[in-house]
Short mmCIF file of C-alpha atoms in Angstrom, two decimals:
data_model
loop_
_atom_site.label_atom_id
_atom_site.label_comp_id
_atom_site.label_asym_id
_atom_site.label_seq_id
_atom_site.Cartn_x
_atom_site.Cartn_y
_atom_site.Cartn_z
CA MET K 1 24.34 127.96 83.32
CA GLN K 2 26.27 127.31 80.10
CA PHE K 3 29.43 129.22 79.35
CA PRO K 4 30.84 130.19 75.99
CA ALA K 5 33.23 127.64 74.59
CA ARG K 6 36.75 128.54 75.59
CA ARG K 7 39.91 126.51 75.32
CA THR K 8 41.61 126.88 78.68
CA LEU K 9 44.50 124.72 79.83
CA PHE K 10 42.39 121.67 79.13
CA SER K 11 43.38 119.56 76.14
CA PRO K 12 43.77 115.84 75.44
CA LEU K 13 47.49 116.11 76.13
CA PHE K 14 46.83 117.98 79.36
CA ALA K 15 44.19 115.46 80.48
CA ALA K 16 46.58 112.59 79.96
CA PHE K 17 49.29 114.50 81.80
CA VAL K 18 47.06 115.21 84.79
CA VAL K 19 45.78 111.64 85.00
CA ALA K 20 49.33 110.29 84.91
CA ALA K 21 50.52 112.77 87.55
CA CYS K 22 47.61 112.04 89.86
CA ALA K 23 47.91 108.29 89.32
CA GLN K 24 51.47 108.47 90.60
CA SER K 25 50.34 110.57 93.57
CA GLN K 26 49.43 108.43 96.54
CA PRO K 27 47.20 109.85 99.29
CA GLY K 28 50.24 111.18 101.09
CA SER K 29 52.10 112.38 97.99
CA ALA K 30 53.40 115.91 97.96
CA ASN K 31 53.22 117.40 94.49
CA VAL K 32 51.31 117.48 91.22
CA GLN K 33 52.82 118.68 87.92
CA VAL K 34 50.72 121.52 86.48
CA PRO K 35 51.29 122.56 82.83
CA LEU K 36 51.71 126.29 82.24
CA VAL K 37 49.73 126.98 79.09
CA VAL K 38 48.26 130.26 77.87
CA PRO K 39 45.10 129.28 75.95
CA ALA K 40 44.09 130.41 72.49
CA GLY K 41 41.89 133.48 72.56
CA THR K 42 43.87 135.16 75.33
CA PRO K 43 44.26 138.89 74.56
CA LEU K 44 47.71 140.45 74.66
CA ARG K 45 47.43 144.10 75.74
CA LEU K 46 50.00 145.79 73.51
CA GLU K 47 50.96 149.46 73.50
CA VAL K 48 52.78 151.12 70.62
CA GLU K 49 55.59 153.35 71.91
CA LYS K 50 56.03 155.74 68.99
CA THR K 51 53.88 156.89 66.11
CA THR K 52 54.55 154.85 62.98
CA PHE K 53 53.51 155.39 59.36
CA PRO K 54 53.08 152.00 57.66
CA LYS K 55 52.90 152.15 53.87
CA HIS K 56 53.10 148.55 52.70
CA VAL K 57 51.96 145.10 53.76
CA GLY K 58 54.79 143.58 55.77
CA ASP K 59 55.98 146.80 57.43
CA ALA K 60 57.11 146.13 60.99
CA VAL K 61 55.19 147.45 64.01
CA ARG K 62 56.79 147.32 67.46
CA ALA K 63 54.87 147.38 70.72
CA ARG K 64 55.26 146.43 74.38
CA LEU K 65 53.05 144.47 76.72
CA ALA K 66 51.01 146.85 78.85
CA GLU K 67 49.84 144.00 81.14
CA PRO K 68 51.69 140.79 82.10
CA VAL K 69 50.55 137.38 80.85
CA TYR K 70 49.86 134.59 83.38
CA ALA K 71 49.43 130.83 83.15
CA PHE K 72 47.82 129.22 86.21
CA ASP K 73 49.61 131.19 88.96
CA LYS K 74 52.86 132.17 87.20
CA GLU K 75 53.81 135.25 85.24
CA VAL K 76 55.12 133.83 81.97
CA ILE K 77 55.53 137.10 80.01
CA PRO K 78 56.18 140.23 82.08
CA ALA K 79 54.80 143.67 81.30
CA GLY K 80 57.15 145.77 79.18
CA THR K 81 58.24 142.84 77.00
CA GLU K 82 58.71 143.88 73.38
CA VAL K 83 56.43 142.28 70.78
CA VAL K 84 56.97 142.62 67.03
CA GLY K 85 54.27 142.47 64.41
CA HIS K 86 53.76 143.22 60.73
CA VAL K 87 51.05 144.90 58.72
CA SER K 88 48.88 142.11 57.31
CA SER K 89 46.46 144.25 55.30
CA PHE K 90 44.85 147.65 54.90
CA THR K 91 41.12 148.17 55.37
CA GLU K 92 39.14 150.94 53.73
CA THR K 93 36.97 153.35 55.69
CA PRO K 94 33.24 153.13 54.77
CA LYS K 95 32.16 155.59 52.09
CA SER K 96 29.79 157.47 54.42
CA VAL K 97 32.63 158.08 56.87
CA ARG K 98 34.94 159.21 54.06
CA VAL K 99 32.39 161.77 52.89
CA GLN K 100 31.93 163.07 56.42
CA LYS K 101 35.69 163.43 56.89
CA MET K 102 36.09 165.20 53.58
CA LEU K 103 33.40 167.70 54.59
CA GLY K 104 35.46 168.23 57.74
CA GLY K 105 38.54 169.05 55.69
CA ASN K 106 40.31 165.66 55.74
CA PHE K 107 41.40 164.69 52.21
CA GLY K 108 44.10 162.22 53.19
CA SER K 109 44.26 158.46 53.25
CA PHE K 110 41.18 156.65 54.57
CA ARG K 111 42.89 153.30 55.12
CA HIS K 112 43.64 151.57 58.42
CA ALA K 113 46.49 149.15 59.00
CA GLN K 114 45.68 145.69 60.36
CA VAL K 115 48.58 144.18 62.31
CA LEU K 116 49.49 140.55 62.98
CA PHE K 117 51.93 140.17 65.89
CA ASP K 118 54.25 137.18 65.49
CA THR K 119 57.30 137.50 67.76
CA VAL K 120 57.84 138.07 71.48
CA LEU K 121 61.32 139.28 72.46
CA PRO K 122 61.97 138.40 76.14
CA LYS K 123 64.79 140.17 77.92
CA ASP K 124 66.27 136.81 78.88
CA GLY K 125 65.85 133.96 76.48
CA PRO K 126 65.29 133.27 72.80
CA PRO K 127 62.50 134.91 70.74
CA LEU K 128 59.09 133.31 71.12
CA LYS K 129 57.04 132.75 67.97
CA ILE K 130 53.33 133.52 68.38
CA MET K 131 50.33 134.24 66.18
CA ALA K 132 48.19 137.05 67.58
CA SER K 133 45.66 138.89 65.44
CA THR K 134 44.00 142.21 66.17
CA GLU K 135 40.21 142.30 66.07
CA SER K 136 40.14 146.05 65.54
CA GLY K 137 42.52 148.93 65.05
CA SER K 138 44.51 150.71 67.69
CA ALA K 139 42.96 153.18 70.13
CA GLN K 140 44.05 155.60 72.81
CA VAL K 141 42.99 154.09 76.14
CA VAL K 142 42.73 155.30 79.72
CA GLU K 143 42.48 153.37 82.98
CA MET K 144 39.54 154.57 85.08
CA ARG K 145 39.41 153.78 88.81
CA ALA K 146 36.44 153.69 91.19
CA THR K 147 37.91 156.06 93.76
CA SER K 148 36.09 158.18 96.30
CA ALA K 149 35.56 161.76 95.20
CA PRO K 150 36.85 164.41 97.61
CA ASN K 151 34.25 166.33 99.59
CA THR K 152 34.25 169.82 98.12
CA GLY K 153 31.20 171.11 99.97
CA HIS K 154 27.96 172.55 98.64
CA GLY K 155 26.72 175.76 97.11
CA ILE K 156 29.01 178.45 95.75
CA HIS K 157 31.88 177.45 98.02
CA GLY K 158 31.67 173.86 96.76
CA ALA K 159 31.58 175.00 93.13
CA VAL K 160 34.69 177.12 93.67
CA ASN K 161 36.49 174.18 95.31
CA ARG K 162 35.54 171.86 92.45
CA ALA K 163 36.79 174.42 89.94
CA LYS K 164 40.10 174.67 91.81
CA LEU K 165 40.36 170.87 91.87
CA GLU K 166 39.78 170.60 88.11
CA ALA K 167 42.27 173.41 87.46
CA GLY K 168 44.86 171.61 89.58
CA LYS K 169 44.35 168.41 87.56
CA GLU K 170 44.78 170.28 84.29
CA ILE K 171 47.95 171.97 85.56
CA ALA K 172 49.32 168.59 86.64
CA LYS K 173 48.56 167.14 83.19
CA ALA K 174 50.33 170.05 81.52
CA ARG K 175 53.36 169.62 83.80
CA ASP K 176 53.51 165.89 83.08
CA PHE K 177 53.28 166.60 79.35
CA LEU K 178 56.17 169.07 79.45
CA HIS K 179 58.37 166.47 81.17
CA SER K 180 57.21 163.61 78.94
CA PRO K 181 59.93 162.17 76.67
CA ASP K 182 57.46 161.70 73.82
CA LYS K 183 55.91 165.19 73.86
CA MET K 184 57.20 165.96 70.35
CA ASP K 185 55.52 162.80 69.10
CA VAL K 186 52.24 163.96 70.67
CA ILE K 187 52.59 167.43 69.15
CA ARG K 188 53.25 165.95 65.71
CA SER K 189 50.22 163.67 65.97
CA ALA K 190 48.02 166.61 67.04
CA ALA K 191 49.26 168.67 64.09
CA LEU K 192 48.61 165.83 61.65
CA ALA K 193 45.08 165.40 63.05
CA ARG K 194 44.29 168.95 61.90
CA SER K 195 46.06 168.66 58.57
CA PRO K 196 44.06 168.41 55.33
CA TYR K 197 46.12 165.32 54.46
CA GLN K 198 46.43 162.55 57.04
CA PRO K 199 48.59 159.57 56.10
CA VAL K 200 48.04 156.06 57.41
CA LYS K 201 49.46 156.06 60.93
CA ILE K 202 49.45 154.19 64.20
CA ASP K 203 49.58 156.70 67.03
CA GLY K 204 52.10 156.38 69.82
CA ARG K 205 50.65 155.20 73.16
CA SER K 206 47.78 153.55 71.28
CA ARG K 207 46.64 150.09 72.37
CA PHE K 208 46.13 146.87 70.44
CA ASP K 209 44.27 143.87 71.82
CA ALA K 210 45.93 140.99 69.96
CA LEU K 211 44.24 137.61 70.43
CA LEU K 212 46.38 134.47 70.48
CA GLN K 213 45.33 132.11 67.71
CA ALA K 214 47.03 129.05 69.24
CA PRO K 215 47.91 127.94 72.81
CA GLN K 216 51.38 128.82 74.09
CA ASN K 217 53.19 126.26 76.26
CA PHE K 218 55.60 127.48 78.96
CA GLY K 219 56.48 124.11 80.52
CA SER K 220 55.10 123.03 83.89
CA GLU K 221 55.52 123.58 87.62
CA SER K 222 55.32 121.34 90.67
CA VAL K 223 52.46 122.30 93.02
CA PRO K 224 51.63 120.62 96.37
CA ALA K 225 48.54 118.45 96.03
CA SER K 226 47.07 120.04 99.16
CA GLU K 227 47.19 123.46 97.48
CA ILE K 228 45.43 122.13 94.39
CA SER K 229 42.66 120.69 96.57
CA GLN K 230 42.18 124.00 98.39
CA ILE K 231 41.81 126.16 95.28
CA GLY K 232 38.34 127.69 95.21
CA GLN K 233 37.39 126.50 98.69
CA VAL K 234 37.80 129.90 100.35
CA ALA K 235 36.16 132.97 98.89
CA PRO K 236 38.30 136.06 98.42
CA GLN K 237 37.50 138.52 101.21
CA SER K 238 39.51 141.32 99.66
CA GLY K 239 41.88 141.89 96.83
CA GLU K 240 41.93 142.95 93.21
CA LEU K 241 42.58 141.08 89.99
CA ARG K 242 42.47 141.72 86.27
CA ALA K 243 39.82 140.02 84.17
CA ASN K 244 38.92 139.95 80.49
CA LEU K 245 35.29 140.69 79.66
CA VAL K 246 33.77 137.89 77.56
CA THR K 247 30.29 139.46 77.29
CA SER K 248 29.95 142.75 75.42
CA LEU K 249 27.76 145.28 77.25
CA ASN K 250 25.82 148.27 76.01
CA SER K 251 23.31 150.35 77.94
CA ALA K 252 21.07 150.60 74.84
CA THR K 253 20.85 146.87 74.09
CA THR K 254 21.76 144.98 77.29
CA LYS K 255 18.78 144.08 79.46
CA PRO K 256 18.64 144.18 83.27
CA ASP K 257 19.64 140.86 84.86
CA ALA K 258 21.52 139.86 81.70
CA ALA K 259 24.37 137.40 82.26
CA VAL K 260 27.90 138.79 82.43
CA ASP K 261 30.99 136.60 82.04
CA ALA K 262 34.66 137.47 82.49
CA VAL K 263 37.85 135.40 82.61
CA VAL K 264 40.52 135.99 85.26
CA MET K 265 43.79 137.11 83.66
CA SER K 266 45.92 137.47 86.82
CA PRO K 267 45.85 135.05 89.79
CA LEU K 268 44.55 136.13 93.19
CA PHE K 269 46.39 135.19 96.38
CA SER K 270 45.46 135.47 100.04
CA ALA K 271 47.52 137.45 102.55
CA ASP K 272 49.56 134.31 103.36
CA HIS K 273 50.15 133.71 99.61
CA GLN K 274 47.63 130.90 99.26
CA LEU K 275 46.31 130.66 95.69
CA LEU K 276 42.60 131.53 95.73
CA LEU K 277 41.80 131.93 92.04
CA PRO K 278 44.13 130.92 89.17
CA ALA K 279 44.23 132.52 85.76
CA GLY K 280 41.46 131.11 83.58
CA THR K 281 38.79 131.20 86.30
CA HIS K 282 35.38 132.44 85.18
CA LEU K 283 33.65 135.27 87.04
CA VAL K 284 29.91 135.08 86.48
CA GLY K 285 27.44 137.83 87.29
CA LYS K 286 24.64 139.94 85.90
CA THR K 287 23.71 143.50 85.13
CA THR K 288 21.97 145.27 87.99
CA ILE K 289 21.21 148.53 86.13
CA ALA K 290 20.79 148.92 82.37
CA ARG K 291 19.03 152.03 81.05
CA PRO K 292 19.40 153.40 77.50
CA ALA K 293 20.14 157.03 76.73
CA LYS K 294 17.12 159.28 76.19
CA ARG K 295 16.26 162.67 74.78
CA MET K 296 17.05 165.88 76.64
CA HIS K 297 20.64 164.63 76.84
CA LYS K 298 19.96 161.93 79.42
CA ASN K 299 22.91 159.55 79.24
CA GLY K 300 22.66 155.77 79.50
CA GLN K 301 23.30 153.91 82.76
CA LEU K 302 24.97 150.55 83.23
CA ARG K 303 26.07 148.64 86.31
CA PHE K 304 27.02 145.01 86.85
CA ALA K 305 28.52 142.78 89.53
CA PHE K 306 29.88 139.26 89.83
CA GLN K 307 28.26 136.74 92.19
CA GLN K 308 29.78 133.38 91.25
CA VAL K 309 33.17 131.84 90.56
CA VAL K 310 33.67 128.82 88.29
CA LEU K 311 37.13 127.26 88.34
CA PRO K 312 38.82 126.24 85.07
CA THR K 313 38.00 122.77 83.80
CA ASP K 314 41.60 121.61 84.28
CA VAL K 315 41.60 122.57 87.95
CA GLN K 316 38.29 120.79 88.50
CA SER K 317 39.77 117.66 86.83
CA MET K 318 42.82 117.72 89.09
CA GLN K 319 40.67 118.15 92.19
CA GLN K 320 38.43 115.25 91.18
CA GLN K 321 41.44 113.01 90.59
CA LEU K 322 42.91 113.90 93.99
CA ALA K 323 39.56 113.51 95.78
CA SER K 324 39.15 110.01 94.38
CA GLN K 325 42.34 108.90 96.18
CA VAL K 326 41.38 110.12 99.63
CA GLN K 327 38.20 110.31 101.67
CA PRO K 328 36.82 113.76 100.83
CA GLU K 329 35.81 116.07 103.64
CA PRO K 330 32.16 117.08 103.92
CA PRO K 331 31.56 120.07 101.65
CA ALA K 332 31.36 123.42 103.37
CA ALA K 333 28.17 125.48 103.21
CA SER K 334 28.03 127.31 99.93
CA GLN K 335 27.73 131.10 99.95
CA LYS K 336 27.86 133.57 97.09
CA ILE K 337 30.59 136.13 96.71
CA GLU K 338 30.38 139.84 95.92
CA ALA K 339 32.80 141.26 93.38
CA HIS K 340 32.37 144.68 91.84
CA LEU K 341 34.04 146.71 89.15
CA GLY K 342 37.02 148.56 90.60
CA GLY K 343 38.53 149.82 87.37
CA ILE K 344 38.33 149.60 83.61
CA VAL K 345 40.78 150.14 80.74
CA ILE K 346 38.84 151.57 77.81
CA SER K 347 39.19 153.84 74.80
CA ARG K 348 39.23 157.56 75.52
CA SER K 349 36.64 158.11 72.81
CA ALA K 350 34.16 155.86 74.65
CA HIS K 351 33.56 158.58 77.29
CA VAL K 352 33.19 155.92 79.99
CA GLY K 353 34.02 156.67 83.64
CA LEU K 354 33.44 155.05 87.02
CA SER K 355 31.64 156.29 90.11
CA GLU K 356 33.05 155.56 93.55
CA GLU K 357 30.50 152.73 93.88
CA GLY K 358 31.89 151.00 90.77
CA GLU K 359 29.03 152.04 88.46
CA THR K 360 29.97 152.88 84.88
CA LYS K 361 28.90 156.33 83.80
CA VAL K 362 29.30 158.69 80.87
CA GLU K 363 32.38 160.86 81.38
CA GLU K 364 31.82 164.08 79.47
CA SER K 365 34.11 167.04 79.12
CA LYS K 366 33.68 169.78 81.70
CA THR K 367 33.82 172.27 78.83
CA ARG K 368 31.03 170.76 76.71
CA PHE K 369 28.87 173.89 77.12
CA ILE K 370 31.55 176.12 75.60
CA GLY K 371 30.80 174.77 72.11
CA PRO K 372 27.13 175.83 72.03
CA ALA K 373 27.96 179.26 73.48
CA LEU K 374 30.73 179.82 70.93
CA SER K 375 28.60 178.64 68.00
CA VAL K 376 25.73 180.98 68.98
CA ALA K 377 28.14 183.90 69.34
CA LEU K 378 29.70 183.22 65.93
CA ALA K 379 26.28 182.85 64.31
CA ALA K 380 25.28 186.26 65.65
CA ALA K 381 28.59 187.79 64.53
CA THR K 382 28.13 186.62 60.92
CA THR K 383 25.15 188.98 60.53
CA GLN K 384 27.16 192.04 61.57
CA ARG K 385 28.88 194.43 59.15
CA GLU K 386 31.32 197.28 59.63
CA HIS K 387 31.04 200.64 57.82
CA ASP K 388 34.37 202.09 56.73
CA GLU K 389 34.09 205.87 57.21
CA ASP K 390 37.11 206.61 54.97
CA ASP K 391 35.81 205.18 51.69
CA GLY K 392 32.19 204.41 52.63
CA THR K 393 32.48 200.69 51.95
CA ILE K 394 30.74 198.06 54.04
CA LYS K 395 32.90 195.18 55.23
CA ASN K 396 31.63 191.76 56.12
CA ASN K 397 32.75 189.99 59.27
CA THR K 398 34.72 187.40 57.32
CA GLY K 399 36.47 186.10 60.42
CA ALA K 400 33.19 185.15 62.08
CA GLN K 401 31.90 183.68 58.79
CA ALA K 402 34.98 181.46 58.49
CA GLY K 403 34.77 180.41 62.15
CA ALA K 404 31.08 179.56 61.89
CA GLY K 405 31.69 177.58 58.72
CA ALA K 406 34.54 175.66 60.37
CA LEU K 407 32.38 174.71 63.35
CA ALA K 408 29.61 173.52 61.06
CA PHE K 409 31.48 171.78 58.20
CA GLY K 410 35.18 171.90 58.98
CA LEU K 411 37.76 173.23 56.52
CA ALA K 412 35.38 173.25 53.56
CA GLY K 413 32.84 175.25 55.55
CA ALA K 414 35.51 177.73 56.65
CA VAL K 415 36.59 178.46 53.05
CA ILE K 416 33.06 178.75 51.65
CA GLY K 417 31.78 180.76 54.62
CA ARG K 418 34.60 183.27 54.36
CA VAL K 419 34.14 184.11 50.68
CA TRP K 420 30.33 183.93 50.51
CA ARG K 421 28.43 185.79 53.22
CA PRO K 422 25.01 184.07 52.80
CA ALA K 423 26.70 180.69 53.17
CA GLY K 424 28.62 181.93 56.22
CA ILE K 425 25.39 183.07 57.89
CA ALA K 426 23.60 179.81 57.00
CA PHE K 427 26.52 177.74 58.26
CA GLY K 428 26.62 179.77 61.47
CA PHE K 429 23.00 179.25 62.39
CA ALA K 430 23.02 175.63 61.23
CA GLY K 431 26.06 174.91 63.40
CA ALA K 432 24.59 176.77 66.37
CA GLY K 433 21.29 174.92 66.11
CA ARG K 434 22.99 171.55 65.83
CA SER K 435 25.32 172.25 68.75
CA VAL K 436 22.54 173.47 71.05
CA TYR K 437 20.27 170.58 70.11
CA THR K 438 23.01 167.99 70.64
CA GLN K 439 24.10 169.27 74.05
CA PHE K 440 20.68 170.10 75.51
CA PHE K 441 17.77 168.45 73.68
CA GLY K 442 19.14 165.53 71.69
CA LYS K 443 19.73 161.96 72.77
CA GLY K 444 22.41 161.37 75.39
CA ILE K 445 25.37 159.02 75.14
CA ASP K 446 25.04 155.27 75.67
CA ILE K 447 27.66 153.32 77.59
CA ASP K 448 29.42 150.77 75.39
CA ILE K 449 31.87 148.26 76.90
CA PRO K 450 33.08 145.95 74.12
CA LYS K 451 34.17 142.34 74.42
CA ASN K 452 37.78 141.81 75.58
CA THR K 453 37.78 144.97 77.69
CA SER K 454 40.28 144.79 80.55
CA LEU K 455 38.54 144.99 83.94
CA LEU K 456 39.85 145.47 87.48
CA VAL K 457 37.63 143.46 89.84
CA ASP K 458 37.39 144.17 93.59
CA PHE K 459 36.18 141.52 96.03
CA GLY K 460 33.98 142.46 98.97
CA ARG K 461 34.14 140.99 102.49
CA THR K 462 31.15 138.69 102.18
CA GLY K 463 31.05 134.93 102.56
CA LYS K 464 33.57 132.29 103.57
CA THR K 465 33.14 129.67 100.87
CA LEU K 466 32.51 129.73 97.17
CA PRO K 467 29.32 128.42 95.60
CA LYS K 468 29.62 125.15 93.75
CA PRO K 469 29.73 125.71 89.98
CA GLU K 470 26.47 125.15 88.16
CA ALA K 471 28.34 124.05 85.06
CA SER K 472 31.92 123.56 83.99
CA ALA K 473 33.67 126.36 82.14
CA ASN K 474 34.76 124.81 78.89
#
């Protein structure tokens, strides 16, 4: 199996360093010097703390690392470290999207700020110069976990219990919001989202995935040669690590049994702190379920698992150098591992959730049926008139006309529907038909997991040894 080209710790300088270190290591030597390098292409998970309104190229944008950065087995940049970037350019929204937003009442700026992060500010130590570009704009993300759902029972009693559970979650969210230090920032962003004019902004708590354009060197560490030789010899029986998805997945386009590749971002240790998998290890698997969305609002399905581990090229080189100095032990019987998705960090707008078995699923709002019911009620109300007994005039239901127009075409529909009754009625029934069709008869939602998505991978208790790699991870 061939893997996508990826510059890990391996480089000509590193190869020479490893050869020299191993050449000095006699069969009974104790340590090997391992460079700590974060390779190019590594994503930095950055979270903007407060909403900013960039206006010019060069405006500063400040963020913090949401996840730590590792090299081999060491944390080289902890979570929470401040990272500074600057606006590199502004991109224009496609014309079709601009027209759609204007029909919805948005007449503000349609530009998006592209940010290039260039400086890391450690708490202890001098600033670190980097070059990390963002592939796409910022997004509000949520971490979904594959946790067991509580048993709420069946029938009416079960429905009541589920309703109470959902109400409790909403109350907890409201309580957390009231005690949040950035609640005013959230309120301001919500108000701006409904304003006719929306300036260029980067929302607070939004996430950037900034990709390093060049390797970052953090020195080296001394590791016992015996530990290097044992890396990858024992399969993880339990534990969780973070990985970066290399293969983009979509339930509409990905085929069953398609290859899935991810790169380990955080090392995995055994209970006695033995290094099992260093950062840079490839997790290789395949999709087990891939079904596209269909009509009658049947959502897409997607499930995948990892069955093989391929160590980084640099680790394989060190192990080969060490094995050439001593008589290698007979290889243990190879046995595949089982690693499943235990969590995922993804955009809120993706509507992706996880079942307790680790299967991705479409996470839709529990109130999605309120929209069709409201649109039908407003459409019916637009046809009603009131007769004023005092002066004999007939009054239109302008409130319902405006509401129906807003549901169908946003602010523009609300204004036109209020002042012109035929348009209000037409907007009402058009909006009701579209809402009912979308929620009941139209095509469902496909699951889309883009490249560089942050995954939480759980290892099952199967196997004692790892399979030998079919090919080196370059």
